[in-house]
Amino acid sequence: MSTDNTAGSASNPSVEEDLPEQLRIRREKRAALIVRDIEPYPVSVPRTKSLGEIREKYVGLEIDVATGDTESLTGRIIFKRDTGKLCFATLREGDGTELQAMLSLDKVGQVALDSWKSDIDLGDIVSITGEIITSKRGELSILANSWALASKSLRPLPNDHKPMSEETRVRMRYVDLIVRPEARANARLRPTVMKSLRDTFEKEEFIEVETPMLQVMHGGAAA
């Protein structure tokens, strides 16, 4: 995303004043990151395994165990609790798999912990590097040694206690995919079905013809 647009909107008070408070605050945070030479949308961030792979590898791990294994994991923050010297967050990846992240003062340092508290919001995508552990309550977690912002979210996630209306879900499919498991399942099912059909037709030597599929009005291949 271009920083030129950011600078333009930030320098136009009328644009900022017209925004809802949450959107304005998040844009101000993004602008502050850029001033500090922190890229809010870096090309890449550290990632060694998916959250699903971590869940599968360490299933059944006992309570309060430090594995000694260091990984870099990424995910969208859907829960965040900042308390003094220890912060908690829940990361979620594309298929809905979740994992707890823990950031402690003694591991990441004061500067990184303060930045986490002030710069990171629900909906942001982050990369966390640290040791895979289980907490004292038995929750599989990553105990951070460092973290990096992967993508700054400029809009807050919908409130779990106030589900989106059908009209809003249709109009904002990208948000629907973030918050609703059924929407993610359907999105993943469709290409699976299409691949099966394509493989079957290919075996029968059918010719595949490109036709419009992603249109506002149903037509072409989607009709």
PDB file of C-alpha atoms in Angstrom:
ATOM      1  CA  MET A   1       0.000   0.000   0.000  1.00  0.00           C
ATOM      2  CA  SER A   2       1.375   3.385  -0.959  1.00  0.00           C
ATOM      3  CA  THR A   3       2.464   5.689   1.819  1.00  0.00           C
ATOM      4  CA  ASP A   4       1.711   8.646  -0.456  1.00  0.00           C
ATOM      5  CA  ASN A   5      -2.012   8.169   0.040  1.00  0.00           C
ATOM      6  CA  THR A   6      -1.482   7.911   3.762  1.00  0.00           C
ATOM      7  CA  ALA A   7       0.409  11.156   3.845  1.00  0.00           C
ATOM      8  CA  GLY A   8      -2.255  12.809   1.733  1.00  0.00           C
ATOM      9  CA  SER A   9      -5.127  11.762   3.956  1.00  0.00           C
ATOM     10  CA  ALA A  10      -3.187  12.542   7.119  1.00  0.00           C
ATOM     11  CA  SER A  11      -2.493  16.075   5.891  1.00  0.00           C
ATOM     12  CA  ASN A  12      -6.141  16.702   5.072  1.00  0.00           C
ATOM     13  CA  PRO A  13      -7.941  17.466   8.368  1.00  0.00           C
ATOM     14  CA  SER A  14     -11.387  17.399   6.768  1.00  0.00           C
ATOM     15  CA  VAL A  15     -10.908  13.795   5.640  1.00  0.00           C
ATOM     16  CA  GLU A  16      -9.803  12.673   9.101  1.00  0.00           C
ATOM     17  CA  GLU A  17     -12.584  14.556  10.870  1.00  0.00           C
ATOM     18  CA  ASP A  18     -15.235  12.832   8.755  1.00  0.00           C
ATOM     19  CA  LEU A  19     -14.013   9.356   9.749  1.00  0.00           C
ATOM     20  CA  PRO A  20     -15.522   7.422  12.678  1.00  0.00           C
ATOM     21  CA  GLU A  21     -13.281   7.525  15.745  1.00  0.00           C
ATOM     22  CA  GLN A  22     -12.021   3.931  15.455  1.00  0.00           C
ATOM     23  CA  LEU A  23     -11.028   4.394  11.811  1.00  0.00           C
ATOM     24  CA  ARG A  24      -9.353   7.721  12.554  1.00  0.00           C
ATOM     25  CA  ILE A  25      -7.338   6.296  15.467  1.00  0.00           C
ATOM     26  CA  ARG A  26      -6.121   3.359  13.393  1.00  0.00           C
ATOM     27  CA  ARG A  27      -5.037   5.654  10.573  1.00  0.00           C
ATOM     28  CA  GLU A  28      -3.193   7.812  13.066  1.00  0.00           C
ATOM     29  CA  LYS A  29      -1.403   4.714  14.365  1.00  0.00           C
ATOM     30  CA  ARG A  30      -0.412   3.732  10.839  1.00  0.00           C
ATOM     31  CA  ALA A  31       0.889   7.238  10.172  1.00  0.00           C
ATOM     32  CA  ALA A  32       2.906   7.101  13.408  1.00  0.00           C
ATOM     33  CA  LEU A  33       4.440   3.789  12.346  1.00  0.00           C
ATOM     34  CA  ILE A  34       5.532   5.269   9.029  1.00  0.00           C
ATOM     35  CA  VAL A  35       7.098   8.261  10.797  1.00  0.00           C
ATOM     36  CA  ARG A  36       9.113   5.772  12.889  1.00  0.00           C
ATOM     37  CA  ASP A  37      10.230   3.989   9.686  1.00  0.00           C
ATOM     38  CA  ILE A  38       8.136   0.907  10.493  1.00  0.00           C
ATOM     39  CA  GLU A  39       6.489  -0.560   7.390  1.00  0.00           C
ATOM     40  CA  PRO A  40       2.787  -1.245   8.168  1.00  0.00           C
ATOM     41  CA  TYR A  41       2.526  -3.617   5.169  1.00  0.00           C
ATOM     42  CA  PRO A  42       5.923  -5.338   4.750  1.00  0.00           C
ATOM     43  CA  VAL A  43       6.594  -7.575   1.759  1.00  0.00           C
ATOM     44  CA  SER A  44       7.310 -10.543   4.037  1.00  0.00           C
ATOM     45  CA  VAL A  45       7.580 -11.514   7.702  1.00  0.00           C
ATOM     46  CA  PRO A  46       9.123 -14.557   9.439  1.00  0.00           C
ATOM     47  CA  ARG A  47       6.990 -17.738   9.282  1.00  0.00           C
ATOM     48  CA  THR A  48       8.274 -21.277   9.782  1.00  0.00           C
ATOM     49  CA  LYS A  49       5.040 -23.213  10.351  1.00  0.00           C
ATOM     50  CA  SER A  50       1.282 -22.756  10.221  1.00  0.00           C
ATOM     51  CA  LEU A  51      -0.801 -22.671  13.391  1.00  0.00           C
ATOM     52  CA  GLY A  52      -2.411 -25.915  12.270  1.00  0.00           C
ATOM     53  CA  GLU A  53       0.965 -27.636  12.022  1.00  0.00           C
ATOM     54  CA  ILE A  54       1.832 -26.476  15.542  1.00  0.00           C
ATOM     55  CA  ARG A  55      -1.508 -27.730  16.873  1.00  0.00           C
ATOM     56  CA  GLU A  56      -0.969 -31.102  15.219  1.00  0.00           C
ATOM     57  CA  LYS A  57       2.656 -31.486  16.309  1.00  0.00           C
ATOM     58  CA  TYR A  58       2.096 -30.665  19.977  1.00  0.00           C
ATOM     59  CA  VAL A  59      -1.307 -32.225  20.568  1.00  0.00           C
ATOM     60  CA  GLY A  60      -1.525 -33.721  24.060  1.00  0.00           C
ATOM     61  CA  LEU A  61       1.378 -31.696  25.455  1.00  0.00           C
ATOM     62  CA  GLU A  62       1.249 -31.591  29.254  1.00  0.00           C
ATOM     63  CA  ILE A  63       0.563 -28.501  31.366  1.00  0.00           C
ATOM     64  CA  ASP A  64       3.341 -25.918  31.945  1.00  0.00           C
ATOM     65  CA  VAL A  65       5.883 -27.412  29.522  1.00  0.00           C
ATOM     66  CA  ALA A  66       8.632 -25.554  27.653  1.00  0.00           C
ATOM     67  CA  THR A  67       9.465 -27.503  24.485  1.00  0.00           C
ATOM     68  CA  GLY A  68      12.675 -25.644  23.645  1.00  0.00           C
ATOM     69  CA  ASP A  69      11.454 -25.390  20.035  1.00  0.00           C
ATOM     70  CA  THR A  70      11.526 -21.927  18.463  1.00  0.00           C
ATOM     71  CA  GLU A  71       9.111 -21.120  15.640  1.00  0.00           C
ATOM     72  CA  SER A  72       7.870 -18.066  13.761  1.00  0.00           C
ATOM     73  CA  LEU A  73       4.074 -18.002  13.461  1.00  0.00           C
ATOM     74  CA  THR A  74       1.663 -15.581  11.823  1.00  0.00           C
ATOM     75  CA  GLY A  75      -2.003 -14.841  12.345  1.00  0.00           C
ATOM     76  CA  ARG A  76      -4.700 -12.228  12.716  1.00  0.00           C
ATOM     77  CA  ILE A  77      -5.258 -10.956  16.250  1.00  0.00           C
ATOM     78  CA  ILE A  78      -8.817 -11.696  17.333  1.00  0.00           C
ATOM     79  CA  PHE A  79      -8.269 -11.292  21.084  1.00  0.00           C
ATOM     80  CA  LYS A  80      -5.811  -9.105  22.972  1.00  0.00           C
ATOM     81  CA  ARG A  81      -5.276  -8.550  26.680  1.00  0.00           C
ATOM     82  CA  ASP A  82      -2.522  -6.250  27.863  1.00  0.00           C
ATOM     83  CA  THR A  83      -1.667  -6.583  31.549  1.00  0.00           C
ATOM     84  CA  GLY A  84       1.463  -5.072  33.023  1.00  0.00           C
ATOM     85  CA  LYS A  85       4.508  -7.208  32.268  1.00  0.00           C
ATOM     86  CA  LEU A  86       2.634 -10.023  30.475  1.00  0.00           C
ATOM     87  CA  CYS A  87       0.358  -9.661  27.448  1.00  0.00           C
ATOM     88  CA  PHE A  88      -1.884 -12.273  25.850  1.00  0.00           C
ATOM     89  CA  ALA A  89      -3.307 -12.517  22.341  1.00  0.00           C
ATOM     90  CA  THR A  90      -5.119 -15.074  20.220  1.00  0.00           C
ATOM     91  CA  LEU A  91      -3.876 -15.563  16.662  1.00  0.00           C
ATOM     92  CA  ARG A  92      -6.110 -16.960  13.930  1.00  0.00           C
ATOM     93  CA  GLU A  93      -4.992 -18.082  10.478  1.00  0.00           C
ATOM     94  CA  GLY A  94      -6.969 -18.453   7.264  1.00  0.00           C
ATOM     95  CA  ASP A  95      -8.586 -21.818   7.980  1.00  0.00           C
ATOM     96  CA  GLY A  96      -9.769 -20.695  11.425  1.00  0.00           C
ATOM     97  CA  THR A  97      -7.057 -22.421  13.493  1.00  0.00           C
ATOM     98  CA  GLU A  98      -6.207 -20.413  16.602  1.00  0.00           C
ATOM     99  CA  LEU A  99      -3.240 -20.270  18.974  1.00  0.00           C
ATOM    100  CA  GLN A 100      -2.434 -18.228  22.055  1.00  0.00           C
ATOM    101  CA  ALA A 101       0.526 -15.842  22.016  1.00  0.00           C
ATOM    102  CA  MET A 102       2.234 -14.560  25.162  1.00  0.00           C
ATOM    103  CA  LEU A 103       4.553 -11.552  25.319  1.00  0.00           C
ATOM    104  CA  SER A 104       6.490 -10.957  28.525  1.00  0.00           C
ATOM    105  CA  LEU A 105       8.692  -8.041  29.529  1.00  0.00           C
ATOM    106  CA  ASP A 106      11.712 -10.223  30.286  1.00  0.00           C
ATOM    107  CA  LYS A 107      11.559 -11.900  26.850  1.00  0.00           C
ATOM    108  CA  VAL A 108      10.793  -9.062  24.411  1.00  0.00           C
ATOM    109  CA  GLY A 109      12.019  -6.044  26.385  1.00  0.00           C
ATOM    110  CA  GLN A 110      10.337  -2.811  27.418  1.00  0.00           C
ATOM    111  CA  VAL A 111      10.405  -1.085  24.021  1.00  0.00           C
ATOM    112  CA  ALA A 112       8.861  -4.015  22.124  1.00  0.00           C
ATOM    113  CA  LEU A 113       6.234  -4.599  24.824  1.00  0.00           C
ATOM    114  CA  ASP A 114       5.229  -0.929  24.915  1.00  0.00           C
ATOM    115  CA  SER A 115       5.008  -0.900  21.114  1.00  0.00           C
ATOM    116  CA  TRP A 116       2.796  -3.997  21.193  1.00  0.00           C
ATOM    117  CA  LYS A 117       0.436  -2.332  23.640  1.00  0.00           C
ATOM    118  CA  SER A 118       0.217   0.964  21.774  1.00  0.00           C
ATOM    119  CA  ASP A 119       0.496   0.001  18.092  1.00  0.00           C
ATOM    120  CA  ILE A 120      -1.347  -3.311  17.771  1.00  0.00           C
ATOM    121  CA  ASP A 121      -5.145  -3.588  17.504  1.00  0.00           C
ATOM    122  CA  LEU A 122      -7.668  -6.357  16.988  1.00  0.00           C
ATOM    123  CA  GLY A 123      -7.655  -7.342  13.330  1.00  0.00           C
ATOM    124  CA  ASP A 124      -3.947  -6.679  12.787  1.00  0.00           C
ATOM    125  CA  ILE A 125      -1.872  -9.512  11.325  1.00  0.00           C
ATOM    126  CA  VAL A 126       1.415 -10.160  13.098  1.00  0.00           C
ATOM    127  CA  SER A 127       4.404 -12.483  13.055  1.00  0.00           C
ATOM    128  CA  ILE A 128       5.620 -13.791  16.398  1.00  0.00           C
ATOM    129  CA  THR A 129       8.893 -15.633  16.930  1.00  0.00           C
ATOM    130  CA  GLY A 130       9.370 -17.565  20.141  1.00  0.00           C
ATOM    131  CA  GLU A 131       9.292 -20.838  22.042  1.00  0.00           C
ATOM    132  CA  ILE A 132       6.347 -23.235  21.855  1.00  0.00           C
ATOM    133  CA  ILE A 133       5.065 -23.882  25.375  1.00  0.00           C
ATOM    134  CA  THR A 134       1.977 -24.776  27.344  1.00  0.00           C
ATOM    135  CA  SER A 135       0.781 -22.265  29.918  1.00  0.00           C
ATOM    136  CA  LYS A 136       0.071 -23.001  33.569  1.00  0.00           C
ATOM    137  CA  ARG A 137      -3.523 -23.612  32.486  1.00  0.00           C
ATOM    138  CA  GLY A 138      -2.431 -26.035  29.778  1.00  0.00           C
ATOM    139  CA  GLU A 139      -3.027 -23.717  26.815  1.00  0.00           C
ATOM    140  CA  LEU A 140      -0.713 -24.392  23.874  1.00  0.00           C
ATOM    141  CA  SER A 141       1.069 -21.078  23.247  1.00  0.00           C
ATOM    142  CA  ILE A 142       3.994 -19.318  21.670  1.00  0.00           C
ATOM    143  CA  LEU A 143       6.088 -17.326  24.153  1.00  0.00           C
ATOM    144  CA  ALA A 144       7.462 -14.449  22.114  1.00  0.00           C
ATOM    145  CA  ASN A 145      11.102 -13.481  21.834  1.00  0.00           C
ATOM    146  CA  SER A 146      10.228 -10.921  19.153  1.00  0.00           C
ATOM    147  CA  TRP A 147       7.308  -9.839  16.999  1.00  0.00           C
ATOM    148  CA  ALA A 148       6.690  -7.952  13.760  1.00  0.00           C
ATOM    149  CA  LEU A 149       3.664  -6.312  12.197  1.00  0.00           C
ATOM    150  CA  ALA A 150       2.564  -8.019   8.977  1.00  0.00           C
ATOM    151  CA  SER A 151      -0.494  -5.903   8.149  1.00  0.00           C
ATOM    152  CA  LYS A 152      -2.150  -2.995   9.942  1.00  0.00           C
ATOM    153  CA  SER A 153      -5.942  -3.245   9.988  1.00  0.00           C
ATOM    154  CA  LEU A 154      -7.670   0.087   9.387  1.00  0.00           C
ATOM    155  CA  ARG A 155     -11.144  -1.125  10.329  1.00  0.00           C
ATOM    156  CA  PRO A 156     -12.233  -2.791  13.587  1.00  0.00           C
ATOM    157  CA  LEU A 157     -13.598  -6.324  13.480  1.00  0.00           C
ATOM    158  CA  PRO A 158     -17.357  -6.768  14.029  1.00  0.00           C
ATOM    159  CA  ASN A 159     -18.516  -7.301  17.596  1.00  0.00           C
ATOM    160  CA  ASP A 160     -19.009 -11.005  18.382  1.00  0.00           C
ATOM    161  CA  HIS A 161     -22.069 -10.116  20.448  1.00  0.00           C
ATOM    162  CA  LYS A 162     -23.692  -8.361  17.486  1.00  0.00           C
ATOM    163  CA  PRO A 163     -23.546 -10.620  14.412  1.00  0.00           C
ATOM    164  CA  MET A 164     -23.507  -9.008  10.980  1.00  0.00           C
ATOM    165  CA  SER A 165     -26.803  -8.801   9.128  1.00  0.00           C
ATOM    166  CA  GLU A 166     -27.338 -10.807   5.953  1.00  0.00           C
ATOM    167  CA  GLU A 167     -27.139  -7.618   3.897  1.00  0.00           C
ATOM    168  CA  THR A 168     -23.817  -6.624   5.477  1.00  0.00           C
ATOM    169  CA  ARG A 169     -22.388 -10.120   4.965  1.00  0.00           C
ATOM    170  CA  VAL A 170     -23.231  -9.979   1.256  1.00  0.00           C
ATOM    171  CA  ARG A 171     -21.838  -6.460   0.891  1.00  0.00           C
ATOM    172  CA  MET A 172     -18.648  -7.118   2.881  1.00  0.00           C
ATOM    173  CA  ARG A 173     -17.625 -10.672   2.003  1.00  0.00           C
ATOM    174  CA  TYR A 174     -14.038 -10.083   3.116  1.00  0.00           C
ATOM    175  CA  VAL A 175     -15.240  -9.375   6.678  1.00  0.00           C
ATOM    176  CA  ASP A 176     -17.624 -12.333   6.550  1.00  0.00           C
ATOM    177  CA  LEU A 177     -14.671 -14.602   5.726  1.00  0.00           C
ATOM    178  CA  ILE A 178     -12.752 -13.278   8.737  1.00  0.00           C
ATOM    179  CA  VAL A 179     -15.444 -13.716  11.373  1.00  0.00           C
ATOM    180  CA  ARG A 180     -17.726 -16.559  10.226  1.00  0.00           C
ATOM    181  CA  PRO A 181     -16.469 -20.183  10.081  1.00  0.00           C
ATOM    182  CA  GLU A 182     -19.281 -21.208   7.712  1.00  0.00           C
ATOM    183  CA  ALA A 183     -18.204 -18.586   5.179  1.00  0.00           C
ATOM    184  CA  ARG A 184     -14.596 -19.797   5.303  1.00  0.00           C
ATOM    185  CA  ALA A 185     -15.710 -23.412   4.890  1.00  0.00           C
ATOM    186  CA  ASN A 186     -17.808 -22.527   1.837  1.00  0.00           C
ATOM    187  CA  ALA A 187     -14.974 -20.511   0.297  1.00  0.00           C
ATOM    188  CA  ARG A 188     -12.625 -23.485   0.669  1.00  0.00           C
ATOM    189  CA  LEU A 189     -15.209 -26.003  -0.540  1.00  0.00           C
ATOM    190  CA  ARG A 190     -15.858 -24.242  -3.838  1.00  0.00           C
ATOM    191  CA  PRO A 191     -12.322 -24.562  -5.295  1.00  0.00           C
ATOM    192  CA  THR A 192     -12.202 -28.176  -4.085  1.00  0.00           C
ATOM    193  CA  VAL A 193     -15.373 -28.952  -6.038  1.00  0.00           C
ATOM    194  CA  MET A 194     -14.129 -27.020  -9.065  1.00  0.00           C
ATOM    195  CA  LYS A 195     -10.830 -28.920  -9.022  1.00  0.00           C
ATOM    196  CA  SER A 196     -12.663 -32.241  -8.895  1.00  0.00           C
ATOM    197  CA  LEU A 197     -14.841 -31.242 -11.856  1.00  0.00           C
ATOM    198  CA  ARG A 198     -11.835 -29.954 -13.783  1.00  0.00           C
ATOM    199  CA  ASP A 199      -9.864 -33.163 -13.184  1.00  0.00           C
ATOM    200  CA  THR A 200     -12.812 -35.306 -14.283  1.00  0.00           C
ATOM    201  CA  PHE A 201     -13.402 -33.322 -17.464  1.00  0.00           C
ATOM    202  CA  GLU A 202      -9.685 -33.297 -18.247  1.00  0.00           C
ATOM    203  CA  LYS A 203      -9.579 -37.092 -18.095  1.00  0.00           C
ATOM    204  CA  GLU A 204     -12.440 -37.147 -20.604  1.00  0.00           C
ATOM    205  CA  GLU A 205     -10.488 -34.738 -22.849  1.00  0.00           C
ATOM    206  CA  PHE A 206     -12.930 -31.858 -22.528  1.00  0.00           C
ATOM    207  CA  ILE A 207     -11.676 -28.396 -23.488  1.00  0.00           C
ATOM    208  CA  GLU A 208     -11.732 -25.769 -20.753  1.00  0.00           C
ATOM    209  CA  VAL A 209     -12.942 -22.353 -21.910  1.00  0.00           C
ATOM    210  CA  GLU A 210     -12.417 -19.218 -19.796  1.00  0.00           C
ATOM    211  CA  THR A 211     -15.703 -17.415 -19.056  1.00  0.00           C
ATOM    212  CA  PRO A 212     -16.539 -14.613 -16.590  1.00  0.00           C
ATOM    213  CA  MET A 213     -17.193 -15.932 -13.088  1.00  0.00           C
ATOM    214  CA  LEU A 214     -16.625 -13.073 -10.630  1.00  0.00           C
ATOM    215  CA  GLN A 215     -19.342 -10.632 -11.660  1.00  0.00           C
ATOM    216  CA  VAL A 216     -21.890  -8.596  -9.697  1.00  0.00           C
ATOM    217  CA  MET A 217     -24.718 -10.030 -11.811  1.00  0.00           C
ATOM    218  CA  HIS A 218     -25.010 -13.772 -12.358  1.00  0.00           C
ATOM    219  CA  GLY A 219     -24.003 -14.588 -15.897  1.00  0.00           C
ATOM    220  CA  GLY A 220     -21.542 -16.575 -17.977  1.00  0.00           C
ATOM    221  CA  ALA A 221     -20.190 -19.603 -16.096  1.00  0.00           C
ATOM    222  CA  ALA A 222     -21.912 -18.633 -12.842  1.00  0.00           C
ATOM    223  CA  ALA A 223     -25.415 -18.347 -14.355  1.00  0.00           C
TER     224      ALA A 223
END
